[in-house]
PDB file of C-alpha atoms and ligand atoms in Angstrom:
ATOM      1  CA  UNK A   1       0.000   0.000   0.000  1.00 52.00           C
ATOM      2  CA  UNK A   2       1.333   3.411  -0.918  1.00 55.00           C
ATOM      3  CA  UNK A   3       1.436   5.714   2.084  1.00 57.00           C
ATOM      4  CA  UNK A   4       1.041   9.428   1.654  1.00 59.00           C
ATOM      5  CA  UNK A   5       3.984  11.300   3.138  1.00 65.00           C
ATOM      6  CA  UNK A   6       3.046  13.812   5.796  1.00 67.00           C
ATOM      7  CA  UNK A   7       4.911  16.952   6.636  1.00 79.00           C
ATOM      8  CA  UNK A   8       5.488  16.489  10.359  1.00 77.00           C
ATOM      9  CA  UNK A   9       5.611  20.214  11.091  1.00 81.00           C
ATOM     10  CA  UNK A  10       1.996  20.474   9.864  1.00 88.00           C
ATOM     11  CA  UNK A  11       0.895  17.381  11.736  1.00 95.00           C
ATOM     12  CA  UNK A  12      -1.093  17.867  14.916  1.00 97.00           C
ATOM     13  CA  UNK A  13      -1.359  15.221  17.616  1.00 97.00           C
ATOM     14  CA  UNK A  14      -4.333  15.727  19.934  1.00 97.00           C
ATOM     15  CA  UNK A  15      -4.363  14.860  23.602  1.00 98.00           C
ATOM     16  CA  UNK A  16      -7.030  12.407  24.723  1.00 97.00           C
ATOM     17  CA  UNK A  17      -9.826  13.801  26.878  1.00 96.00           C
ATOM     18  CA  UNK A  18      -8.828  12.084  30.141  1.00 95.00           C
ATOM     19  CA  UNK A  19      -5.046  11.976  29.714  1.00 98.00           C
ATOM     20  CA  UNK A  20      -2.520  13.860  31.821  1.00 98.00           C
ATOM     21  CA  UNK A  21       0.990  14.661  30.611  1.00 98.00           C
ATOM     22  CA  UNK A  22       3.211  14.938  33.680  1.00 98.00           C
ATOM     23  CA  UNK A  23       6.842  15.960  34.109  1.00 98.00           C
ATOM     24  CA  UNK A  24       9.074  17.129  36.907  1.00 98.00           C
ATOM     25  CA  UNK A  25      12.231  19.197  36.738  1.00 98.00           C
ATOM     26  CA  UNK A  26      14.943  20.321  39.127  1.00 98.00           C
ATOM     27  CA  UNK A  27      15.125  24.011  40.043  1.00 97.00           C
ATOM     28  CA  UNK A  28      16.870  24.790  36.730  1.00 97.00           C
ATOM     29  CA  UNK A  29      14.257  23.169  34.476  1.00 97.00           C
ATOM     30  CA  UNK A  30      16.173  19.952  33.848  1.00 98.00           C
ATOM     31  CA  UNK A  31      13.794  17.016  33.442  1.00 98.00           C
ATOM     32  CA  UNK A  32      13.892  14.516  36.322  1.00 98.00           C
ATOM     33  CA  UNK A  33      10.655  12.617  35.627  1.00 98.00           C
ATOM     34  CA  UNK A  34       8.143  12.167  32.829  1.00 98.00           C
ATOM     35  CA  UNK A  35       5.143   9.864  32.570  1.00 98.00           C
ATOM     36  CA  UNK A  36       4.200   7.454  29.782  1.00 98.00           C
ATOM     37  CA  UNK A  37       1.781   9.895  28.136  1.00 98.00           C
ATOM     38  CA  UNK A  38       4.581  12.490  27.965  1.00 98.00           C
ATOM     39  CA  UNK A  39       6.837  10.046  26.129  1.00 98.00           C
ATOM     40  CA  UNK A  40       4.027   8.978  23.816  1.00 98.00           C
ATOM     41  CA  UNK A  41       3.108  12.549  22.843  1.00 98.00           C
ATOM     42  CA  UNK A  42       6.682  13.860  22.580  1.00 98.00           C
ATOM     43  CA  UNK A  43       7.940  10.773  20.766  1.00 97.00           C
ATOM     44  CA  UNK A  44      11.039  10.428  22.937  1.00 98.00           C
ATOM     45  CA  UNK A  45      12.212   7.536  25.085  1.00 98.00           C
ATOM     46  CA  UNK A  46      12.699   8.111  28.796  1.00 98.00           C
ATOM     47  CA  UNK A  47      16.506   8.081  28.511  1.00 98.00           C
ATOM     48  CA  UNK A  48      16.328  10.787  25.821  1.00 98.00           C
ATOM     49  CA  UNK A  49      14.380  13.067  28.173  1.00 98.00           C
ATOM     50  CA  UNK A  50      15.838  12.574  31.631  1.00 98.00           C
ATOM     51  CA  UNK A  51      18.549  15.116  32.520  1.00 98.00           C
ATOM     52  CA  UNK A  52      17.681  17.237  29.439  1.00 98.00           C
ATOM     53  CA  UNK A  53      16.481  20.839  29.545  1.00 98.00           C
ATOM     54  CA  UNK A  54      12.698  21.053  29.293  1.00 98.00           C
ATOM     55  CA  UNK A  55      13.075  23.220  26.210  1.00 97.00           C
ATOM     56  CA  UNK A  56      13.727  19.953  24.290  1.00 98.00           C
ATOM     57  CA  UNK A  57      10.035  20.064  23.260  1.00 98.00           C
ATOM     58  CA  UNK A  58       9.920  23.827  22.677  1.00 97.00           C
ATOM     59  CA  UNK A  59       8.010  24.831  19.572  1.00 97.00           C
ATOM     60  CA  UNK A  60       9.236  27.886  17.588  1.00 96.00           C
ATOM     61  CA  UNK A  61       5.650  29.195  17.412  1.00 97.00           C
ATOM     62  CA  UNK A  62       5.699  29.847  21.173  1.00 98.00           C
ATOM     63  CA  UNK A  63       6.526  33.436  22.170  1.00 98.00           C
ATOM     64  CA  UNK A  64       9.521  33.663  24.520  1.00 98.00           C
ATOM     65  CA  UNK A  65       7.640  35.923  26.883  1.00 98.00           C
ATOM     66  CA  UNK A  66       5.185  33.096  27.724  1.00 98.00           C
ATOM     67  CA  UNK A  67       8.050  31.186  29.338  1.00 98.00           C
ATOM     68  CA  UNK A  68       9.368  34.307  31.045  1.00 98.00           C
ATOM     69  CA  UNK A  69       5.936  34.810  32.579  1.00 97.00           C
ATOM     70  CA  UNK A  70       5.870  31.162  33.680  1.00 98.00           C
ATOM     71  CA  UNK A  71       9.367  31.258  35.194  1.00 98.00           C
ATOM     72  CA  UNK A  72       8.754  34.591  36.997  1.00 98.00           C
ATOM     73  CA  UNK A  73       5.649  33.105  38.633  1.00 98.00           C
ATOM     74  CA  UNK A  74       6.970  29.670  39.597  1.00 98.00           C
ATOM     75  CA  UNK A  75      10.328  30.979  40.858  1.00 98.00           C
ATOM     76  CA  UNK A  76       8.434  33.275  43.220  1.00 98.00           C
ATOM     77  CA  UNK A  77       6.392  30.333  44.531  1.00 97.00           C
ATOM     78  CA  UNK A  78       3.229  30.925  42.483  1.00 98.00           C
ATOM     79  CA  UNK A  79       1.616  28.567  39.993  1.00 98.00           C
ATOM     80  CA  UNK A  80       1.388  29.097  36.254  1.00 98.00           C
ATOM     81  CA  UNK A  81      -1.523  28.246  33.986  1.00 98.00           C
ATOM     82  CA  UNK A  82      -1.134  28.525  30.247  1.00 98.00           C
ATOM     83  CA  UNK A  83      -1.651  27.125  26.780  1.00 98.00           C
ATOM     84  CA  UNK A  84       1.513  25.734  25.248  1.00 98.00           C
ATOM     85  CA  UNK A  85       2.259  24.442  21.759  1.00 98.00           C
ATOM     86  CA  UNK A  86       4.925  21.749  21.999  1.00 98.00           C
ATOM     87  CA  UNK A  87       6.986  19.945  19.380  1.00 97.00           C
ATOM     88  CA  UNK A  88       7.485  16.180  19.220  1.00 97.00           C
ATOM     89  CA  UNK A  89      10.712  14.535  18.128  1.00 97.00           C
ATOM     90  CA  UNK A  90       9.442  14.082  14.537  1.00 95.00           C
ATOM     91  CA  UNK A  91       8.367  17.735  14.270  1.00 95.00           C
ATOM     92  CA  UNK A  92       4.648  17.148  14.899  1.00 96.00           C
ATOM     93  CA  UNK A  93       2.975  19.543  17.315  1.00 97.00           C
ATOM     94  CA  UNK A  94       0.536  19.226  20.181  1.00 98.00           C
ATOM     95  CA  UNK A  95      -1.309  21.808  22.284  1.00 98.00           C
ATOM     96  CA  UNK A  96      -1.648  21.460  26.039  1.00 98.00           C
ATOM     97  CA  UNK A  97      -3.261  23.312  28.916  1.00 98.00           C
ATOM     98  CA  UNK A  98      -0.415  23.373  31.447  1.00 98.00           C
ATOM     99  CA  UNK A  99      -0.295  23.980  35.170  1.00 98.00           C
ATOM    100  CA  UNK A 100       3.225  24.331  36.620  1.00 98.00           C
ATOM    101  CA  UNK A 101       3.754  24.387  40.386  1.00 98.00           C
ATOM    102  CA  UNK A 102       6.859  24.614  42.593  1.00 98.00           C
ATOM    103  CA  UNK A 103       8.039  21.661  44.712  1.00 98.00           C
ATOM    104  CA  UNK A 104       9.476  22.477  48.160  1.00 98.00           C
ATOM    105  CA  UNK A 105      11.803  20.671  50.541  1.00 97.00           C
ATOM    106  CA  UNK A 106      11.156  20.541  54.286  1.00 97.00           C
ATOM    107  CA  UNK A 107      13.004  23.864  54.739  1.00 97.00           C
ATOM    108  CA  UNK A 108      10.516  25.557  52.445  1.00 96.00           C
ATOM    109  CA  UNK A 109      13.049  25.979  49.621  1.00 97.00           C
ATOM    110  CA  UNK A 110      12.079  25.400  45.989  1.00 98.00           C
ATOM    111  CA  UNK A 111      13.849  22.262  44.778  1.00 98.00           C
ATOM    112  CA  UNK A 112      12.034  21.755  41.475  1.00 98.00           C
ATOM    113  CA  UNK A 113       8.803  22.077  39.552  1.00 98.00           C
ATOM    114  CA  UNK A 114       5.967  19.838  38.415  1.00 98.00           C
ATOM    115  CA  UNK A 115       3.891  20.349  35.292  1.00 98.00           C
ATOM    116  CA  UNK A 116       0.551  18.626  34.728  1.00 98.00           C
ATOM    117  CA  UNK A 117      -1.069  19.114  31.332  1.00 98.00           C
ATOM    118  CA  UNK A 118      -4.515  18.368  30.021  1.00 98.00           C
ATOM    119  CA  UNK A 119      -6.241  18.651  26.664  1.00 98.00           C
ATOM    120  CA  UNK A 120      -6.934  22.344  25.963  1.00 98.00           C
ATOM    121  CA  UNK A 121     -10.403  23.423  24.841  1.00 97.00           C
ATOM    122  CA  UNK A 122     -10.791  24.045  21.089  1.00 96.00           C
ATOM    123  CA  UNK A 123     -11.922  27.579  21.880  1.00 95.00           C
ATOM    124  CA  UNK A 124      -8.708  28.234  23.810  1.00 97.00           C
ATOM    125  CA  UNK A 125      -6.432  27.077  20.995  1.00 97.00           C
ATOM    126  CA  UNK A 126      -8.415  29.075  18.398  1.00 97.00           C
ATOM    127  CA  UNK A 127      -8.156  32.213  20.537  1.00 96.00           C
ATOM    128  CA  UNK A 128      -4.548  31.862  21.694  1.00 97.00           C
ATOM    129  CA  UNK A 129      -2.942  30.790  18.400  1.00 97.00           C
ATOM    130  CA  UNK A 130      -3.300  34.170  16.614  1.00 97.00           C
ATOM    131  CA  UNK A 131      -2.272  36.009  19.804  1.00 97.00           C
ATOM    132  CA  UNK A 132       0.934  33.942  20.060  1.00 97.00           C
ATOM    133  CA  UNK A 133       1.557  34.431  16.346  1.00 97.00           C
ATOM    134  CA  UNK A 134       1.368  38.196  16.745  1.00 97.00           C
ATOM    135  CA  UNK A 135       3.583  38.015  19.839  1.00 97.00           C
ATOM    136  CA  UNK A 136       6.233  35.981  17.962  1.00 97.00           C
ATOM    137  CA  UNK A 137       6.211  38.553  15.142  1.00 97.00           C
ATOM    138  CA  UNK A 138       6.659  41.386  17.632  1.00 98.00           C
ATOM    139  CA  UNK A 139       9.522  39.530  19.350  1.00 97.00           C
ATOM    140  CA  UNK A 140      11.471  39.439  16.074  1.00 96.00           C
ATOM    141  CA  UNK A 141      11.830  43.218  16.095  1.00 96.00           C
ATOM    142  CA  UNK A 142      10.994  44.444  19.587  1.00 97.00           C
ATOM    143  CA  UNK A 143      11.926  41.460  21.756  1.00 98.00           C
ATOM    144  CA  UNK A 144      10.007  40.312  24.799  1.00 98.00           C
ATOM    145  CA  UNK A 145       9.240  43.876  25.792  1.00 98.00           C
ATOM    146  CA  UNK A 146       7.107  44.314  22.663  1.00 98.00           C
ATOM    147  CA  UNK A 147       5.308  40.964  22.965  1.00 98.00           C
ATOM    148  CA  UNK A 148       4.715  41.450  26.692  1.00 97.00           C
ATOM    149  CA  UNK A 149       3.257  44.906  26.031  1.00 97.00           C
ATOM    150  CA  UNK A 150       0.941  43.471  23.376  1.00 97.00           C
ATOM    151  CA  UNK A 151      -0.316  40.787  25.794  1.00 97.00           C
ATOM    152  CA  UNK A 152      -0.842  43.189  28.708  1.00 96.00           C
ATOM    153  CA  UNK A 153      -2.529  45.793  26.446  1.00 97.00           C
ATOM    154  CA  UNK A 154      -4.856  43.043  25.205  1.00 95.00           C
ATOM    155  CA  UNK A 155      -5.686  42.085  28.816  1.00 96.00           C
ATOM    156  CA  UNK A 156      -6.236  45.753  29.775  1.00 97.00           C
ATOM    157  CA  UNK A 157      -8.515  46.369  26.789  1.00 96.00           C
ATOM    158  CA  UNK A 158     -10.584  43.349  27.781  1.00 94.00           C
ATOM    159  CA  UNK A 159     -10.453  44.322  31.452  1.00 97.00           C
ATOM    160  CA  UNK A 160      -9.313  40.837  32.425  1.00 96.00           C
ATOM    161  CA  UNK A 161      -6.268  39.381  34.207  1.00 96.00           C
ATOM    162  CA  UNK A 162      -4.008  36.773  32.610  1.00 96.00           C
ATOM    163  CA  UNK A 163      -5.323  33.991  34.867  1.00 95.00           C
ATOM    164  CA  UNK A 164      -8.936  35.015  34.243  1.00 96.00           C
ATOM    165  CA  UNK A 165      -8.374  34.886  30.470  1.00 96.00           C
ATOM    166  CA  UNK A 166      -6.688  31.481  30.552  1.00 96.00           C
ATOM    167  CA  UNK A 167      -9.154  29.854  32.953  1.00 95.00           C
ATOM    168  CA  UNK A 168     -12.170  31.286  31.117  1.00 95.00           C
ATOM    169  CA  UNK A 169     -10.864  29.985  27.773  1.00 96.00           C
ATOM    170  CA  UNK A 170     -10.482  26.531  29.269  1.00 96.00           C
ATOM    171  CA  UNK A 171     -14.028  26.813  30.601  1.00 90.00           C
ATOM    172  CA  UNK A 172     -13.170  26.784  34.304  1.00 73.00           C
TER     173      UNK A 172
HETATM  174  C1  LIG B 201       8.096  21.927  35.102  1.00 50.00           C
HETATM  175  C2  LIG B 201       8.370  22.647  33.810  1.00 50.00           C
HETATM  176  C3  LIG B 201       7.729  22.268  32.654  1.00 50.00           C
HETATM  177  C4  LIG B 201       7.975  22.902  31.443  1.00 50.00           C
HETATM  178  N1  LIG B 201       7.315  22.468  30.329  1.00 50.00           N
HETATM  179  C5  LIG B 201       7.614  23.018  29.141  1.00 50.00           C
HETATM  180  C6  LIG B 201       6.995  22.529  27.963  1.00 50.00           C
HETATM  181  O1  LIG B 201       6.147  21.638  27.994  1.00 50.00           O
HETATM  182  N2  LIG B 201       7.336  23.103  26.782  1.00 50.00           N
HETATM  183  C7  LIG B 201       8.258  24.102  26.709  1.00 50.00           C
HETATM  184  O2  LIG B 201       8.559  24.556  25.603  1.00 50.00           O
HETATM  185  N3  LIG B 201       8.845  24.593  27.813  1.00 50.00           N
HETATM  186  C8  LIG B 201       8.533  24.081  29.027  1.00 50.00           C
HETATM  187  N4  LIG B 201       9.127  24.581  30.146  1.00 50.00           N
HETATM  188  C9  LIG B 201       9.960  25.814  30.020  1.00 50.00           C
HETATM  189  C10 LIG B 201      11.390  25.534  29.608  1.00 50.00           C
HETATM  190  O3  LIG B 201      12.134  25.335  30.787  1.00 50.00           O
HETATM  191  C11 LIG B 201      11.973  26.738  28.839  1.00 50.00           C
HETATM  192  O4  LIG B 201      11.896  27.889  29.653  1.00 50.00           O
HETATM  193  C12 LIG B 201      11.214  27.040  27.533  1.00 50.00           C
HETATM  194  O5  LIG B 201      11.112  25.885  26.741  1.00 50.00           O
HETATM  195  C13 LIG B 201      11.905  28.150  26.718  1.00 50.00           C
HETATM  196  O6  LIG B 201      13.147  27.709  26.332  1.00 50.00           O
HETATM  197  P1  LIG B 201      14.265  28.705  25.828  1.00 50.00           P
HETATM  198  O7  LIG B 201      14.525  29.656  26.965  1.00 50.00           O
HETATM  199  O8  LIG B 201      15.434  27.829  25.509  1.00 50.00           O
HETATM  200  O9  LIG B 201      13.673  29.409  24.641  1.00 50.00           O
HETATM  201  C14 LIG B 201       8.904  23.963  31.390  1.00 50.00           C
HETATM  202  C15 LIG B 201       9.568  24.360  32.549  1.00 50.00           C
HETATM  203  C16 LIG B 201       9.293  23.732  33.754  1.00 50.00           C
HETATM  204  C17 LIG B 201      10.008  24.169  35.003  1.00 50.00           C
END
């Protein structure tokens, strides 16, 4: 049977309704744990992921400022919610609704982070995709300052906080 060749960069993999993608990192974002669903979606074996930087699945369509926002929050002990487009080993992409939280030791120091991801709502992806696209364009010339300004102006115009936007898009 002749198989049609697919262009992996155009190929979307969708999360299943009740699946969770889970990973843990040390305080620097180096992967220390990932579950089976993570490996299945990302297309990597466990030994290819452990001890690697979490940016191994970074997709170029993600604005840098999204990760800055995430890191600023989690480093200061807060949690991050957000929609993330990730890239699998073969170049396919998949969207997730991520929640990243800090992990503490018994002295109350942050020793790492945990991310749990679920299937994002279709509405969320449709809304966020063009916003991220615009932010990536702005980053090419004006850096994260320009993309951050665009995001915060958008939130101001809609009189909504970042968390309110994200949680309302997910339907929570
Ligand atoms: C627990 C945890 C989970 C993360 N998950 C992802 C992820 O799924 N995709 C991603 O691109 N970056 C993720 N990051 C952020 C990466 O550490 C990194 O900041 C991001 O990929 C941007 O990489 P860059 O600075 O090399 O551009 C995660 C970080 C932490 C701490």
